[in-house]
XYZ file of N, CA, C and O in Angstrom:
596
model
N -155.410 -67.503 64.631
C -155.001 -65.810 65.040
C -153.327 -65.947 65.076
O -152.490 -66.260 64.819
N -152.923 -64.651 64.333
C -151.832 -63.997 63.687
C -150.894 -63.516 64.389
O -150.994 -63.315 65.556
N -149.344 -63.117 64.022
C -148.541 -63.072 64.859
C -148.581 -61.622 64.962
O -149.253 -60.836 63.803
N -148.266 -60.774 65.960
C -148.432 -59.720 66.108
C -147.273 -58.692 64.963
O -145.925 -58.284 65.746
N -148.095 -57.863 63.812
C -147.474 -57.171 63.519
C -146.985 -56.523 64.201
O -145.604 -56.169 63.703
N -147.300 -55.415 65.073
C -146.121 -54.672 65.714
C -144.891 -54.946 66.387
O -144.244 -54.344 66.259
N -144.432 -55.923 65.923
C -143.219 -56.381 66.830
C -141.611 -55.927 65.738
O -140.692 -56.766 66.179
N -142.982 -56.194 64.620
C -141.810 -55.622 63.316
C -141.123 -54.622 64.385
O -140.611 -52.975 64.734
N -139.810 -54.666 63.314
C -138.310 -53.993 63.521
C -138.342 -53.714 64.807
O -137.179 -53.408 65.373
N -138.620 -55.023 65.916
C -138.423 -55.406 67.203
C -136.379 -55.548 67.426
O -136.792 -57.044 66.705
N -136.168 -55.611 68.002
C -134.218 -56.772 68.044
C -134.389 -56.943 69.764
O -134.629 -56.155 70.170
N -134.387 -57.727 69.513
C -133.617 -58.462 70.934
C -131.680 -58.395 71.631
O -131.141 -58.429 70.209
N -131.522 -58.756 72.542
C -130.447 -58.824 73.189
C -130.397 -59.769 72.534
O -130.212 -61.451 72.231
N -128.360 -59.480 72.800
C -126.895 -60.312 72.079
C -127.042 -61.575 72.121
O -126.912 -61.361 73.663
N -126.041 -62.588 71.454
C -126.187 -63.441 72.102
C -125.136 -63.857 73.139
O -123.957 -62.974 73.117
N -124.510 -64.626 73.831
C -122.848 -64.869 73.971
C -122.323 -64.505 72.981
O -122.317 -65.403 72.090
N -120.822 -64.303 73.665
C -120.369 -64.455 72.423
C -119.629 -66.247 72.319
O -119.906 -66.987 72.827
N -120.100 -66.395 71.089
C -119.782 -67.916 70.575
C -118.254 -67.378 69.720
O -117.871 -66.756 68.939
N -117.240 -68.673 70.044
C -115.767 -69.230 70.683
C -116.136 -69.929 68.217
O -116.143 -70.954 68.172
N -115.655 -69.762 67.497
C -115.413 -70.176 65.899
C -114.785 -71.215 66.170
O -112.956 -70.917 66.572
N -114.386 -72.736 66.663
C -113.065 -73.225 66.413
C -112.741 -73.822 64.700
O -113.923 -74.104 63.908
N -111.259 -74.210 65.191
C -111.360 -74.740 63.677
C -112.132 -76.277 63.229
O -112.305 -76.416 62.469
N -111.871 -77.510 64.793
C -112.908 -78.316 64.267
C -114.515 -78.011 64.091
O -114.990 -78.989 63.314
N -114.997 -77.258 64.813
C -116.241 -76.790 64.329
C -116.612 -76.354 62.727
O -117.682 -76.880 61.934
N -115.631 -76.165 62.178
C -115.781 -75.170 61.122
C -115.055 -76.623 60.407
O -116.335 -77.445 59.507
N -114.810 -77.117 60.649
C -113.862 -78.834 59.918
C -115.826 -79.488 60.018
O -115.513 -80.561 58.716
N -115.837 -79.819 61.026
C -117.071 -80.466 61.126
C -118.094 -80.029 60.257
O -119.326 -81.207 59.586
N -118.901 -78.623 60.149
C -119.943 -78.511 59.439
C -119.385 -79.293 57.981
O -120.374 -79.267 57.425
N -117.840 -78.719 57.418
C -117.799 -78.661 55.912
C -118.017 -79.491 55.908
O -118.505 -79.969 55.163
N -117.778 -80.440 56.739
C -118.144 -82.040 56.533
C -119.255 -83.008 56.010
O -119.455 -83.319 55.782
N -120.181 -83.078 57.150
C -121.282 -82.098 57.323
C -122.723 -81.783 55.823
O -123.179 -82.380 55.903
N -122.194 -81.035 55.563
C -122.697 -80.304 54.477
C -121.830 -80.698 52.970
O -122.505 -80.295 51.442
N -120.723 -81.395 53.253
C -120.417 -81.325 50.889
C -119.078 -80.300 50.856
O -119.032 -80.754 50.088
N -118.750 -79.652 51.909
C -118.443 -78.652 51.259
C -116.462 -78.887 51.390
O -115.976 -79.572 52.584
N -116.142 -79.457 50.124
C -114.460 -79.682 50.498
C -113.664 -78.854 50.028
O -112.055 -78.952 49.825
N -113.872 -77.698 49.860
C -113.108 -76.097 49.350
C -111.743 -76.140 50.215
O -112.103 -76.809 51.891
N -110.410 -76.975 50.347
C -109.730 -76.894 51.109
C -109.798 -75.929 52.327
O -109.533 -75.734 53.658
N -109.574 -75.224 51.840
C -109.610 -73.228 53.142
C -110.231 -73.986 53.901
O -110.518 -73.436 55.472
N -111.323 -75.237 54.133
C -112.139 -74.930 55.256
C -111.901 -76.490 56.245
O -111.827 -76.441 56.877
N -110.567 -76.957 55.276
C -110.585 -78.287 55.677
C -109.209 -77.450 56.375
O -108.502 -78.717 57.298
N -108.092 -76.648 55.916
C -106.363 -76.934 56.070
C -106.019 -75.361 55.960
O -106.132 -74.607 55.305
N -105.254 -75.196 57.290
C -104.926 -74.385 57.500
C -104.044 -73.314 56.317
O -104.471 -72.332 56.753
N -103.526 -74.705 56.091
C -101.654 -73.537 55.177
C -103.085 -73.221 53.743
O -102.628 -72.529 52.872
N -103.909 -73.879 53.387
C -104.389 -73.883 51.792
C -105.392 -71.997 52.456
O -105.205 -71.552 51.575
N -105.860 -72.143 53.850
C -106.805 -70.930 53.906
C -105.522 -69.411 54.159
O -106.039 -68.737 53.493
N -104.369 -70.193 54.567
C -103.512 -68.989 54.143
C -102.761 -68.351 53.483
O -102.598 -67.573 52.823
N -103.039 -69.420 52.240
C -102.465 -69.849 50.604
C -103.099 -68.321 50.013
O -102.665 -67.491 49.702
N -104.882 -68.503 51.110
C -105.797 -67.501 49.953
C -105.727 -66.261 50.340
O -106.200 -65.039 50.596
N -105.316 -66.322 52.162
C -105.140 -64.784 52.253
C -105.499 -64.894 54.098
O -105.983 -63.530 54.815
N -106.037 -65.912 54.462
C -107.072 -66.194 55.413
C -106.191 -66.113 56.416
O -105.203 -67.097 56.567
N -106.334 -65.722 58.475
C -105.600 -66.275 59.216
C -105.239 -67.724 59.519
O -104.651 -68.652 60.502
N -106.583 -68.282 59.673
C -106.666 -69.672 59.761
C -107.834 -70.055 58.941
O -108.714 -69.129 57.782
N -108.670 -71.357 59.011
C -109.444 -71.929 57.980
C -110.240 -71.154 58.253
O -111.255 -70.642 58.480
N -111.105 -71.062 57.185
C -112.480 -70.302 56.832
C -113.813 -70.913 56.876
O -113.628 -72.482 56.708
N -115.121 -70.867 57.330
C -115.948 -71.418 57.689
C -117.133 -71.362 56.336
O -116.862 -70.638 55.835
N -117.958 -72.384 55.341
C -118.336 -72.439 54.298
C -119.486 -71.486 54.458
O -120.027 -70.783 55.888
N -119.915 -70.953 53.511
C -121.185 -69.737 53.705
C -122.157 -70.034 54.531
O -122.190 -69.009 54.752
N -122.891 -71.126 55.121
C -123.431 -71.428 55.344
C -123.245 -71.722 56.674
O -124.756 -71.886 57.933
N -122.316 -71.403 57.441
C -122.180 -71.811 58.593
C -122.497 -70.619 59.625
O -123.007 -71.143 60.493
N -122.935 -69.620 59.581
C -123.350 -68.617 60.548
C -125.307 -68.417 61.188
O -125.602 -68.606 61.349
N -125.752 -69.565 60.073
C -126.500 -70.235 60.811
C -126.290 -71.441 61.917
O -127.893 -70.850 62.458
N -125.170 -71.342 62.155
C -125.493 -72.947 63.287
C -125.711 -71.038 64.494
O -126.171 -71.376 65.164
N -125.116 -70.025 64.314
C -125.303 -68.904 65.285
C -126.395 -67.753 65.245
O -127.275 -67.908 65.975
N -127.285 -68.022 63.917
C -128.339 -67.057 63.720
C -129.897 -68.075 64.145
O -130.536 -67.005 64.647
N -129.691 -69.525 63.891
C -130.451 -70.427 63.819
C -130.763 -70.517 65.583
O -131.664 -70.043 66.405
N -129.493 -70.196 66.434
C -129.255 -70.334 67.508
C -130.650 -69.431 69.110
O -130.792 -68.997 69.364
N -129.580 -67.878 67.875
C -130.309 -66.555 68.620
C -131.712 -65.596 68.129
O -132.383 -65.569 69.295
N -132.185 -66.767 66.697
C -133.696 -66.609 66.506
C -134.165 -67.607 67.082
O -135.959 -66.989 67.455
N -134.045 -68.504 68.723
C -135.067 -69.017 69.216
C -135.520 -68.381 70.334
O -136.828 -68.072 70.385
N -134.760 -66.404 70.516
C -135.815 -66.002 71.452
C -136.333 -65.483 70.988
O -137.970 -64.871 71.640
N -136.594 -64.735 69.712
C -137.454 -64.546 68.623
C -138.813 -65.616 68.630
O -140.160 -65.170 68.795
N -138.546 -65.872 67.942
C -139.509 -67.616 67.925
C -140.178 -68.127 69.165
O -141.663 -68.099 69.024
N -139.495 -68.374 70.515
C -140.229 -68.810 72.159
C -140.762 -67.800 72.325
O -141.177 -67.872 73.780
N -140.823 -66.614 71.336
C -141.630 -65.442 72.181
C -142.791 -65.177 72.673
O -143.702 -65.312 71.605
N -143.248 -65.443 73.988
C -144.835 -66.145 73.754
C -145.880 -64.663 73.178
O -146.611 -64.837 72.856
N -145.443 -64.183 73.666
C -146.173 -62.636 72.809
C -146.566 -62.547 71.745
O -147.096 -61.866 70.800
N -145.020 -62.846 70.939
C -144.699 -62.698 69.063
C -146.157 -63.220 69.036
O -146.827 -63.278 67.347
N -146.205 -64.908 69.412
C -147.615 -65.457 69.118
C -147.044 -66.878 67.587
O -147.491 -67.140 67.494
N -145.592 -67.272 67.170
C -145.209 -67.840 66.780
C -145.529 -69.338 67.824
O -145.434 -69.829 68.803
N -146.330 -70.423 66.975
C -147.015 -72.169 67.110
C -145.276 -72.548 66.452
O -146.055 -72.711 65.113
N -144.741 -73.220 66.828
C -143.702 -73.415 66.042
C -143.682 -75.102 65.833
O -143.181 -75.345 64.410
N -144.867 -75.443 65.933
C -145.281 -76.628 65.141
C -145.735 -76.676 63.484
O -145.705 -77.343 63.298
N -146.311 -75.153 63.413
C -147.019 -74.406 62.061
C -145.716 -74.561 61.181
O -146.128 -73.518 60.466
N -144.447 -74.144 61.810
C -143.008 -73.477 61.204
C -142.864 -74.241 59.987
O -142.106 -74.973 60.076
N -142.596 -73.622 59.137
C -141.538 -73.931 57.845
C -140.947 -73.120 57.258
O -140.824 -72.304 57.416
N -139.641 -73.177 57.040
C -138.568 -72.365 56.559
C -138.976 -72.175 54.820
O -138.736 -72.696 53.757
N -138.758 -70.880 55.058
C -138.935 -70.013 53.786
C -138.247 -69.665 52.989
O -138.164 -70.031 51.515
N -137.169 -68.224 53.633
C -136.048 -68.299 52.689
C -134.809 -67.865 53.245
O -134.985 -68.072 55.035
N -133.463 -67.919 52.481
C -132.360 -67.554 53.748
C -131.329 -67.169 52.700
O -131.287 -67.381 51.490
N -130.916 -65.776 53.475
C -129.778 -65.122 52.232
C -128.379 -64.355 53.537
O -128.761 -64.278 54.350
N -127.602 -64.135 53.001
C -126.889 -63.748 53.233
C -125.611 -63.032 52.780
O -125.888 -62.866 51.308
N -125.393 -61.704 53.641
C -124.497 -60.852 53.284
C -123.328 -60.340 53.918
O -123.479 -60.386 54.781
N -121.969 -61.231 53.093
C -120.632 -60.356 53.644
C -120.423 -59.703 53.741
O -119.709 -58.996 52.865
N -119.510 -59.483 55.570
C -118.104 -58.019 55.044
C -116.641 -58.808 54.942
O -116.356 -58.360 54.063
N -117.363 -60.146 55.217
C -115.920 -60.900 55.454
C -116.191 -62.811 55.645
O -117.413 -62.695 56.358
N -115.262 -63.555 55.346
C -115.509 -64.719 55.995
C -115.082 -65.366 57.453
O -114.638 -64.223 58.066
N -115.691 -65.655 57.744
C -115.695 -66.560 59.080
C -114.276 -67.273 59.158
O -114.388 -68.351 58.619
N -113.910 -66.510 60.614
C -112.731 -67.664 60.062
C -112.573 -68.171 61.528
O -112.394 -68.054 62.865
N -111.352 -69.408 61.617
C -111.430 -69.806 62.489
C -110.749 -68.851 63.455
O -109.946 -68.677 63.131
N -111.325 -69.443 65.672
C -110.434 -68.518 66.437
C -111.141 -66.821 66.199
O -111.233 -65.794 67.193
N -112.648 -66.965 65.270
C -113.214 -65.643 65.822
C -114.314 -65.628 66.597
O -114.248 -67.160 67.118
N -114.838 -64.614 67.199
C -115.453 -64.805 68.695
C -116.810 -63.569 68.270
O -116.327 -62.673 68.470
N -117.856 -64.210 67.765
C -119.583 -63.462 67.377
C -120.070 -64.061 68.384
O -120.211 -64.369 69.222
N -120.991 -62.331 67.938
C -121.522 -61.926 68.603
C -122.846 -61.484 67.570
O -122.594 -61.553 66.693
N -123.984 -62.451 67.705
C -125.179 -62.372 66.826
C -125.713 -61.104 67.571
O -126.748 -61.680 68.667
N -126.803 -60.455 66.975
C -127.729 -59.886 67.071
C -128.627 -59.487 66.246
O -128.675 -59.428 65.067
N -130.609 -60.415 66.814
C -131.490 -60.537 65.949
C -132.425 -59.258 65.822
O -132.818 -58.933 67.221
N -133.267 -59.205 64.559
C -134.093 -58.453 64.545
C -135.289 -59.339 63.602
O -134.621 -59.462 62.767
N -136.622 -58.528 64.141
C -138.234 -59.162 62.622
C -137.958 -58.240 62.233
O -138.123 -56.425 62.222
N -137.099 -58.464 61.414
C -137.023 -56.987 60.137
C -138.847 -56.817 59.541
O -138.801 -55.681 59.060
N -139.569 -58.070 59.341
C -140.982 -57.670 58.561
C -141.296 -59.025 58.872
O -140.967 -60.142 59.514
N -143.204 -58.659 59.216
C -143.851 -59.777 59.727
C -145.379 -59.760 58.395
O -145.647 -58.194 58.403
N -146.061 -60.455 57.754
C -146.300 -60.116 56.549
C -147.801 -61.819 57.110
O -146.705 -62.769 56.702
N -148.672 -60.340 55.954
C -149.871 -61.992 56.511
C -150.239 -62.119 54.816
O -150.203 -60.713 54.496
N -150.316 -63.311 54.034
C -149.987 -63.411 53.085
C -150.944 -64.995 52.890
O -150.831 -65.916 53.146
N -152.373 -65.201 52.394
C -152.955 -66.360 51.895
C -153.226 -67.085 52.791
O -153.192 -68.362 52.913
N -152.934 -66.409 53.784
C -153.781 -67.177 55.936
C -152.273 -66.946 56.255
O -152.517 -68.318 57.063
N -151.554 -67.560 55.966
C -150.173 -67.378 56.763
C -149.366 -66.265 57.067
O -149.866 -65.274 56.534
N -148.404 -66.130 57.930
C -148.033 -65.240 58.533
C -146.185 -65.764 57.790
O -145.660 -66.152 57.649
N -145.545 -65.008 57.460
C -144.200 -64.372 56.701
C -143.154 -63.831 57.297
O -143.730 -62.765 57.852
N -142.425 -64.680 58.330
C -141.851 -64.028 59.749
C -140.276 -63.827 59.580
O -139.476 -64.865 58.597
N -139.712 -62.501 58.575
C -138.481 -61.728 58.792
C -137.935 -61.530 59.699
O -137.867 -60.826 59.325
N -136.052 -62.906 60.172
C -135.462 -62.019 61.212
C -134.370 -61.951 60.082
O -133.569 -62.759 59.175
N -133.326 -61.294 60.718
C -132.233 -59.731 60.131
C -131.266 -60.102 61.441
O -131.393 -59.515 62.271
N -130.300 -61.180 61.577
C -129.432 -61.784 62.424
C -128.124 -60.386 61.482
O -127.920 -61.092 61.388
N -127.258 -59.872 62.473
C -126.285 -59.390 62.688
C -125.397 -59.730 63.103
O -125.106 -59.445 64.513
N -124.687 -60.488 62.758
C -123.289 -60.859 62.713
C -121.983 -60.585 63.316
O -121.082 -59.864 61.645
N -121.460 -59.969 64.057
C -119.882 -59.761 64.409
C -119.284 -60.285 65.211
O -119.690 -60.580 66.617
N -117.781 -59.898 65.416
C -117.031 -59.498 66.147
C -117.506 -59.116 67.233
O -118.108 -58.645 67.394
N -116.526 -59.662 68.975
C -117.372 -59.077 69.830
C -116.444 -57.723 70.211
O -117.129 -56.940 70.825
N -115.486 -57.373 69.288
C -114.877 -56.174 69.525
C -115.920 -55.104 68.177
O -115.082 -54.124 67.897
N -117.035 -55.458 68.097
C -117.481 -55.073 66.660
C -117.089 -55.240 65.805
O -118.136 -53.921 64.898
N -116.595 -55.290 64.959
C -116.055 -55.868 63.510
C -117.269 -56.207 62.656
O -117.914 -57.829 63.348
N -118.325 -56.112 61.543
C -119.225 -56.305 61.437
C -119.162 -57.899 60.107
O -117.816 -57.743 59.894
N -119.457 -59.028 60.425
C -118.536 -60.159 59.498
C -119.730 -60.115 58.448
O -118.778 -60.532 57.323
N -120.848 -60.729 58.547
C -121.885 -60.860 58.851
C -123.730 -61.034 58.391
O -123.596 -60.432 59.978
N -124.572 -60.630 57.573
C -125.998 -60.148 57.872
C -126.432 -61.302 57.674
O -126.550 -62.138 56.094
N -127.108 -62.068 57.608
C -128.305 -63.160 57.785
C -129.918 -62.597 57.923
O -130.370 -62.349 58.262
N -130.132 -63.735 56.587
C -132.306 -63.048 56.497
C -132.578 -64.152 56.388
O -132.376 -65.134 55.576
N -133.228 -64.945 57.743
C -134.598 -65.960 57.821
C -135.522 -65.841 57.250
O -135.861 -64.855 58.319
N -136.113 -66.187 56.422
C -138.310 -66.119 56.530
C -138.531 -67.200 56.858
O -138.087 -68.534 56.609
N -138.691 -67.530 58.150
C -139.956 -68.139 58.611
C -141.749 -68.050 58.774
O -142.252 -66.833 58.031
N -141.835 -69.275 57.544
C -144.042 -68.941 57.256
C -144.397 -69.495 58.074
O -144.480 -71.259 58.633
N -145.272 -69.273 59.311
C -145.994 -69.674 60.116
C -147.133 -69.933 59.264
O -148.213 -69.530 58.745
N -147.193 -71.748 58.823
C -149.106 -71.970 58.309
C -150.464 -71.938 59.119
O -150.106 -71.615 60.339
N -151.082 -71.414 58.418
C -152.391 -70.831 59.167
C -153.369 -72.048 59.090
O -152.722 -73.203 59.250
N -153.892 -71.787 60.330
C -155.000 -73.321 61.093
C -155.388 -73.387 59.587
O -156.026 -72.767 58.512
N -155.688 -74.330 59.308
C -156.618 -75.545 57.859
C -158.096 -74.947 58.447
O -158.179 -75.751 60.026
N -158.806 -75.042 57.555
C -160.135 -74.810 57.637
C -161.327 -76.653 57.836
O -161.421 -76.680 58.626
């Protein structure tokens, strides 16, 4: 049985505020091999005009993946997570994520499409500061593989 397509357009409650720490940025950058000095050294980041170290471009996945769990785990939507594979990812930045940010994520089901026996679930996560400043939008597409015949 496919996903309930009437969920397209549905937004979920905002996440709890997430405090972006300098060490979390450094750990993430190290884990993915991001060697840009602005991700590790506050002085290098300040030399580029940032108030502190900046996160690598994929860092918002930490927030968007945690927040999208409420969507993927919504039993009424009907996602069988054992059948999910990652399909696509994109980011649109208003500004970099910086150590010291307090971020909140609001996720919306942008679309649900069925093709070739599979469902394609696209979630848009809008991440901004707790004060309301837009920081980045993240689109994640999950492919929910259909039953094998």
